[in-house]
């Protein structure tokens, strides 16, 4: 029996060492844009070959793992005589059972992930992947809005105890004016303004960094966006039409 096990281990080593390259990965049961060619509406021969290669890789791993479990179990039985002898067939069944249990656990984790980040994942075949629109740009924008909200709170707190007068530039800390994700860049603060409930005047402006609209904070507490030309015109005419964020 020991001689047979050694021969089997040697055969597996030779098989792995001289085997040709195979495509592996987590296969999706249904054809998708990731796993099937987009140019044709039917399955190609090459796609079927890749799918069989991927499945055969995991089947070989299953049999090898079952053989390893059989050896470990019977080795443990030498010290624990009350353990029953496990055959190779039972080792395969045991490995498949634990594999199914892990699939259930991973499915529960995926469900919890979807609940914690609703809408961030889209179904692809029987699996999920991140949506394309979830980008770093949206994260940077949200950080800028939060920074402007923090700055607005500090400005209005100062104005509440100074008859509605906003502070001078020297009274603001650099931390409040720093732009998140842009080291060395600061929001442009326009001093000399007062809190305004009706008319809107520019108070804080994002410098020209990226293409597109720039974030602004007005004297009535509105955080929105304006184009560079609109900001220039607003500073000239003092009439604003801000897009709310």
mmCIF file of C-alpha atoms in Angstrom:
data_model
loop_
_atom_site.group_PDB
_atom_site.id
_atom_site.type_symbol
_atom_site.label_atom_id
_atom_site.label_comp_id
_atom_site.label_asym_id
_atom_site.label_seq_id
_atom_site.Cartn_x
_atom_site.Cartn_y
_atom_site.Cartn_z
ATOM 1 C CA UNK A 1 0.000 0.000 0.000
ATOM 2 C CA UNK A 2 2.831 2.377 0.904
ATOM 3 C CA UNK A 3 4.594 1.497 -2.358
ATOM 4 C CA UNK A 4 1.390 2.281 -4.288
ATOM 5 C CA UNK A 5 1.079 5.671 -2.597
ATOM 6 C CA UNK A 6 4.660 6.533 -3.487
ATOM 7 C CA UNK A 7 4.109 5.584 -7.103
ATOM 8 C CA UNK A 8 0.963 7.721 -7.209
ATOM 9 C CA UNK A 9 2.785 10.732 -5.757
ATOM 10 C CA UNK A 10 5.605 10.256 -8.290
ATOM 11 C CA UNK A 11 3.092 10.069 -11.146
ATOM 12 C CA UNK A 12 1.423 13.301 -10.000
ATOM 13 C CA UNK A 13 4.788 15.107 -9.793
ATOM 14 C CA UNK A 14 5.722 13.948 -13.301
ATOM 15 C CA UNK A 15 2.292 14.939 -14.613
ATOM 16 C CA UNK A 16 2.559 18.437 -13.159
ATOM 17 C CA UNK A 17 6.182 18.921 -14.186
ATOM 18 C CA UNK A 18 5.724 17.998 -17.845
ATOM 19 C CA UNK A 19 2.196 19.245 -18.362
ATOM 20 C CA UNK A 20 1.472 21.907 -20.959
ATOM 21 C CA UNK A 21 0.170 25.359 -20.088
ATOM 22 C CA UNK A 22 -3.506 25.536 -19.160
ATOM 23 C CA UNK A 23 -5.916 28.435 -18.715
ATOM 24 C CA UNK A 24 -7.159 28.656 -15.132
ATOM 25 C CA UNK A 25 -9.388 30.994 -13.183
ATOM 26 C CA UNK A 26 -12.814 31.189 -11.608
ATOM 27 C CA UNK A 27 -15.105 30.071 -14.450
ATOM 28 C CA UNK A 28 -18.542 31.576 -14.978
ATOM 29 C CA UNK A 29 -21.191 28.960 -15.824
ATOM 30 C CA UNK A 30 -22.795 31.175 -18.480
ATOM 31 C CA UNK A 31 -21.060 32.904 -21.425
ATOM 32 C CA UNK A 32 -20.402 36.586 -20.740
ATOM 33 C CA UNK A 33 -18.450 39.446 -22.278
ATOM 34 C CA UNK A 34 -15.482 38.374 -20.163
ATOM 35 C CA UNK A 35 -15.556 34.660 -20.879
ATOM 36 C CA UNK A 36 -16.944 34.459 -24.434
ATOM 37 C CA UNK A 37 -15.939 36.200 -27.664
ATOM 38 C CA UNK A 38 -18.037 39.303 -28.334
ATOM 39 C CA UNK A 39 -17.669 39.071 -32.102
ATOM 40 C CA UNK A 40 -19.817 35.979 -32.508
ATOM 41 C CA UNK A 41 -23.165 35.060 -31.079
ATOM 42 C CA UNK A 42 -22.324 31.372 -30.712
ATOM 43 C CA UNK A 43 -19.674 29.534 -28.752
ATOM 44 C CA UNK A 44 -16.434 29.043 -30.636
ATOM 45 C CA UNK A 45 -14.267 25.929 -30.518
ATOM 46 C CA UNK A 46 -11.445 27.894 -28.886
ATOM 47 C CA UNK A 47 -13.788 29.101 -26.140
ATOM 48 C CA UNK A 48 -14.977 25.549 -25.415
ATOM 49 C CA UNK A 49 -11.365 24.380 -25.253
ATOM 50 C CA UNK A 50 -10.464 27.139 -22.785
ATOM 51 C CA UNK A 51 -13.495 26.312 -20.661
ATOM 52 C CA UNK A 52 -12.598 22.602 -20.574
ATOM 53 C CA UNK A 53 -9.012 23.471 -19.674
ATOM 54 C CA UNK A 54 -10.177 25.653 -16.788
ATOM 55 C CA UNK A 55 -12.585 23.008 -15.482
ATOM 56 C CA UNK A 56 -10.031 20.215 -15.872
ATOM 57 C CA UNK A 57 -7.525 22.223 -13.850
ATOM 58 C CA UNK A 58 -9.904 22.431 -10.883
ATOM 59 C CA UNK A 59 -10.883 18.767 -11.225
ATOM 60 C CA UNK A 60 -7.220 17.744 -11.033
ATOM 61 C CA UNK A 61 -6.783 20.020 -7.996
ATOM 62 C CA UNK A 62 -9.805 18.328 -6.389
ATOM 63 C CA UNK A 63 -8.363 14.832 -6.860
ATOM 64 C CA UNK A 64 -4.910 15.892 -5.659
ATOM 65 C CA UNK A 65 -6.397 17.584 -2.573
ATOM 66 C CA UNK A 66 -8.481 14.481 -1.832
ATOM 67 C CA UNK A 67 -5.380 12.307 -2.065
ATOM 68 C CA UNK A 68 -3.553 14.617 0.334
ATOM 69 C CA UNK A 69 -6.449 14.503 2.792
ATOM 70 C CA UNK A 70 -6.450 10.699 2.610
ATOM 71 C CA UNK A 71 -2.731 10.567 3.451
ATOM 72 C CA UNK A 72 -3.063 13.072 6.312
ATOM 73 C CA UNK A 73 -6.134 11.320 7.743
ATOM 74 C CA UNK A 74 -4.515 7.887 7.755
ATOM 75 C CA UNK A 75 -1.300 9.348 9.188
ATOM 76 C CA UNK A 76 -3.315 10.900 12.014
ATOM 77 C CA UNK A 77 -5.031 7.545 12.572
ATOM 78 C CA UNK A 78 -1.698 6.045 13.623
ATOM 79 C CA UNK A 79 -1.869 8.143 16.800
ATOM 80 C CA UNK A 80 -5.664 8.111 17.158
ATOM 81 C CA UNK A 81 -6.653 4.476 16.761
ATOM 82 C CA UNK A 82 -10.367 5.230 17.158
ATOM 83 C CA UNK A 83 -10.463 7.073 13.803
ATOM 84 C CA UNK A 84 -11.874 4.950 10.959
ATOM 85 C CA UNK A 85 -9.828 4.181 7.885
ATOM 86 C CA UNK A 86 -10.720 6.558 5.055
ATOM 87 C CA UNK A 87 -10.683 5.379 1.469
ATOM 88 C CA UNK A 88 -9.845 7.540 -1.530
ATOM 89 C CA UNK A 89 -13.506 7.680 -2.591
ATOM 90 C CA UNK A 90 -14.538 8.938 0.840
ATOM 91 C CA UNK A 91 -11.710 11.499 0.750
ATOM 92 C CA UNK A 92 -13.046 12.837 -2.567
ATOM 93 C CA UNK A 93 -16.568 13.064 -1.132
ATOM 94 C CA UNK A 94 -15.229 14.763 2.004
ATOM 95 C CA UNK A 95 -13.312 17.333 -0.085
ATOM 96 C CA UNK A 96 -16.351 18.072 -2.265
ATOM 97 C CA UNK A 97 -18.551 18.502 0.815
ATOM 98 C CA UNK A 98 -16.204 21.024 2.374
ATOM 99 C CA UNK A 99 -15.923 22.784 -0.987
ATOM 100 C CA UNK A 100 -19.706 23.193 -1.134
ATOM 101 C CA UNK A 101 -19.731 24.528 2.425
ATOM 102 C CA UNK A 102 -17.117 27.125 1.502
ATOM 103 C CA UNK A 103 -19.191 28.121 -1.546
ATOM 104 C CA UNK A 104 -22.133 28.802 0.783
ATOM 105 C CA UNK A 105 -19.935 30.905 3.075
ATOM 106 C CA UNK A 106 -18.509 32.893 0.151
ATOM 107 C CA UNK A 107 -22.036 33.464 -1.184
ATOM 108 C CA UNK A 108 -23.073 34.868 2.199
ATOM 109 C CA UNK A 109 -20.029 37.163 2.179
ATOM 110 C CA UNK A 110 -20.927 38.365 -1.327
ATOM 111 C CA UNK A 111 -24.481 39.090 -0.180
ATOM 112 C CA UNK A 112 -23.214 41.093 2.786
ATOM 113 C CA UNK A 113 -20.886 43.011 0.466
ATOM 114 C CA UNK A 114 -23.811 43.930 -1.788
ATOM 115 C CA UNK A 115 -25.837 45.120 1.216
ATOM 116 C CA UNK A 116 -22.958 47.279 2.456
ATOM 117 C CA UNK A 117 -22.300 48.811 -0.988
ATOM 118 C CA UNK A 118 -25.689 48.837 -2.763
ATOM 119 C CA UNK A 119 -25.560 49.417 -6.507
ATOM 120 C CA UNK A 120 -21.768 49.152 -6.705
ATOM 121 C CA UNK A 121 -21.800 45.634 -8.159
ATOM 122 C CA UNK A 122 -23.427 44.363 -11.352
ATOM 123 C CA UNK A 123 -24.260 40.772 -12.256
ATOM 124 C CA UNK A 124 -22.133 39.104 -14.929
ATOM 125 C CA UNK A 125 -23.115 35.518 -15.622
ATOM 126 C CA UNK A 126 -23.436 33.971 -12.180
ATOM 127 C CA UNK A 127 -20.803 36.260 -10.661
ATOM 128 C CA UNK A 128 -20.553 39.991 -9.890
ATOM 129 C CA UNK A 129 -18.081 42.713 -10.770
ATOM 130 C CA UNK A 130 -17.708 46.413 -9.965
ATOM 131 C CA UNK A 131 -19.722 48.771 -12.146
ATOM 132 C CA UNK A 132 -17.718 50.860 -14.604
ATOM 133 C CA UNK A 133 -19.168 54.124 -13.312
ATOM 134 C CA UNK A 134 -17.742 53.590 -9.842
ATOM 135 C CA UNK A 135 -14.588 55.580 -10.460
ATOM 136 C CA UNK A 136 -11.994 57.411 -8.449
ATOM 137 C CA UNK A 137 -13.233 60.710 -9.897
ATOM 138 C CA UNK A 138 -16.489 60.440 -7.957
ATOM 139 C CA UNK A 139 -14.542 59.742 -4.774
ATOM 140 C CA UNK A 140 -12.364 62.842 -5.289
ATOM 141 C CA UNK A 141 -15.444 65.005 -5.900
ATOM 142 C CA UNK A 142 -17.083 63.797 -2.713
ATOM 143 C CA UNK A 143 -13.890 64.595 -0.782
ATOM 144 C CA UNK A 144 -13.912 68.141 -2.187
ATOM 145 C CA UNK A 145 -17.543 68.644 -1.188
ATOM 146 C CA UNK A 146 -16.807 67.431 2.345
ATOM 147 C CA UNK A 147 -13.827 69.802 2.549
ATOM 148 C CA UNK A 148 -16.027 72.719 1.458
ATOM 149 C CA UNK A 149 -18.644 71.734 4.034
ATOM 150 C CA UNK A 150 -15.989 71.795 6.761
ATOM 151 C CA UNK A 151 -14.762 75.185 5.533
ATOM 152 C CA UNK A 152 -18.331 76.511 5.401
ATOM 153 C CA UNK A 153 -18.932 75.460 9.003
ATOM 154 C CA UNK A 154 -15.801 77.325 10.154
ATOM 155 C CA UNK A 155 -16.700 80.460 8.174
ATOM 156 C CA UNK A 156 -20.275 80.600 9.431
ATOM 157 C CA UNK A 157 -19.182 79.959 13.005
ATOM 158 C CA UNK A 158 -16.892 82.997 12.767
ATOM 159 C CA UNK A 159 -19.614 85.082 11.117
ATOM 160 C CA UNK A 160 -22.117 84.183 13.853
ATOM 161 C CA UNK A 161 -19.968 85.926 16.458
ATOM 162 C CA UNK A 162 -18.860 88.849 14.250
ATOM 163 C CA UNK A 163 -22.128 90.376 12.982
ATOM 164 C CA UNK A 164 -22.147 88.246 9.831
ATOM 165 C CA UNK A 165 -18.638 89.266 8.783
ATOM 166 C CA UNK A 166 -16.479 86.512 7.354
ATOM 167 C CA UNK A 167 -12.853 86.217 8.596
ATOM 168 C CA UNK A 168 -9.764 87.513 6.858
ATOM 169 C CA UNK A 169 -7.461 85.126 5.035
ATOM 170 C CA UNK A 170 -4.890 85.323 7.821
ATOM 171 C CA UNK A 171 -7.479 84.045 10.307
ATOM 172 C CA UNK A 172 -8.027 80.797 8.399
ATOM 173 C CA UNK A 173 -5.765 77.798 8.854
ATOM 174 C CA UNK A 174 -4.092 76.214 5.843
ATOM 175 C CA UNK A 175 -5.768 72.919 6.704
ATOM 176 C CA UNK A 176 -9.209 74.400 6.008
ATOM 177 C CA UNK A 177 -8.188 75.714 2.581
ATOM 178 C CA UNK A 178 -6.234 72.665 1.403
ATOM 179 C CA UNK A 179 -7.819 70.688 -1.466
ATOM 180 C CA UNK A 180 -8.076 66.924 -0.767
ATOM 181 C CA UNK A 181 -5.998 64.847 -3.153
ATOM 182 C CA UNK A 182 -4.166 67.923 -4.494
ATOM 183 C CA UNK A 183 -1.059 68.517 -2.355
ATOM 184 C CA UNK A 184 0.021 72.156 -2.383
ATOM 185 C CA UNK A 185 -3.244 73.477 -3.851
ATOM 186 C CA UNK A 186 -5.712 75.565 -1.859
ATOM 187 C CA UNK A 187 -9.224 76.869 -2.336
ATOM 188 C CA UNK A 188 -9.278 80.543 -3.345
ATOM 189 C CA UNK A 189 -10.959 82.510 -0.550
ATOM 190 C CA UNK A 190 -12.452 85.959 -1.269
ATOM 191 C CA UNK A 191 -12.292 88.063 1.922
ATOM 192 C CA UNK A 192 -14.378 91.094 2.851
ATOM 193 C CA UNK A 193 -17.782 89.461 2.326
ATOM 194 C CA UNK A 194 -20.695 89.104 4.734
ATOM 195 C CA UNK A 195 -23.391 86.464 5.140
ATOM 196 C CA UNK A 196 -26.115 87.016 2.556
ATOM 197 C CA UNK A 197 -29.491 85.318 2.658
ATOM 198 C CA UNK A 198 -30.839 86.484 -0.704
ATOM 199 C CA UNK A 199 -28.115 87.644 -3.064
ATOM 200 C CA UNK A 200 -25.370 85.165 -3.881
ATOM 201 C CA UNK A 201 -21.753 86.258 -4.126
ATOM 202 C CA UNK A 202 -18.668 84.126 -4.524
ATOM 203 C CA UNK A 203 -16.875 83.344 -1.276
ATOM 204 C CA UNK A 204 -14.675 80.314 -2.053
ATOM 205 C CA UNK A 205 -13.575 79.140 -5.517
ATOM 206 C CA UNK A 206 -11.739 76.001 -6.570
ATOM 207 C CA UNK A 207 -8.660 76.854 -8.664
ATOM 208 C CA UNK A 208 -8.389 75.696 -12.260
ATOM 209 C CA UNK A 209 -7.029 72.154 -11.952
ATOM 210 C CA UNK A 210 -9.052 69.845 -14.179
ATOM 211 C CA UNK A 211 -11.233 70.384 -17.209
ATOM 212 C CA UNK A 212 -14.900 71.019 -16.560
ATOM 213 C CA UNK A 213 -16.741 72.882 -13.841
ATOM 214 C CA UNK A 214 -15.137 74.102 -10.621
ATOM 215 C CA UNK A 215 -16.575 73.929 -7.127
ATOM 216 C CA UNK A 216 -17.664 77.181 -5.478
ATOM 217 C CA UNK A 217 -19.088 78.301 -2.137
ATOM 218 C CA UNK A 218 -21.329 81.371 -2.097
ATOM 219 C CA UNK A 219 -22.159 83.866 0.646
ATOM 220 C CA UNK A 220 -25.555 82.270 1.263
ATOM 221 C CA UNK A 221 -23.960 78.884 2.021
ATOM 222 C CA UNK A 222 -24.560 77.147 -1.312
ATOM 223 C CA UNK A 223 -21.973 74.627 -2.528
ATOM 224 C CA UNK A 224 -22.195 74.120 -6.289
ATOM 225 C CA UNK A 225 -20.287 74.196 -9.556
ATOM 226 C CA UNK A 226 -19.578 76.862 -12.176
ATOM 227 C CA UNK A 227 -17.486 76.938 -15.314
ATOM 228 C CA UNK A 228 -14.368 79.100 -15.405
ATOM 229 C CA UNK A 229 -16.101 81.623 -17.663
ATOM 230 C CA UNK A 230 -19.119 81.799 -15.363
ATOM 231 C CA UNK A 231 -16.843 82.403 -12.384
ATOM 232 C CA UNK A 232 -15.107 85.220 -14.246
ATOM 233 C CA UNK A 233 -18.440 86.771 -15.219
ATOM 234 C CA UNK A 234 -19.765 86.354 -11.669
ATOM 235 C CA UNK A 235 -16.817 88.220 -10.211
ATOM 236 C CA UNK A 236 -17.513 91.010 -12.666
ATOM 237 C CA UNK A 237 -21.288 91.277 -12.346
ATOM 238 C CA UNK A 238 -21.839 89.656 -8.909
ATOM 239 C CA UNK A 239 -24.802 87.746 -10.336
ATOM 240 C CA UNK A 240 -24.583 83.986 -9.959
ATOM 241 C CA UNK A 241 -26.507 81.000 -11.205
ATOM 242 C CA UNK A 242 -24.912 78.139 -9.325
ATOM 243 C CA UNK A 243 -25.524 74.455 -10.095
ATOM 244 C CA UNK A 244 -26.220 72.812 -6.767
ATOM 245 C CA UNK A 245 -24.233 69.763 -5.651
#
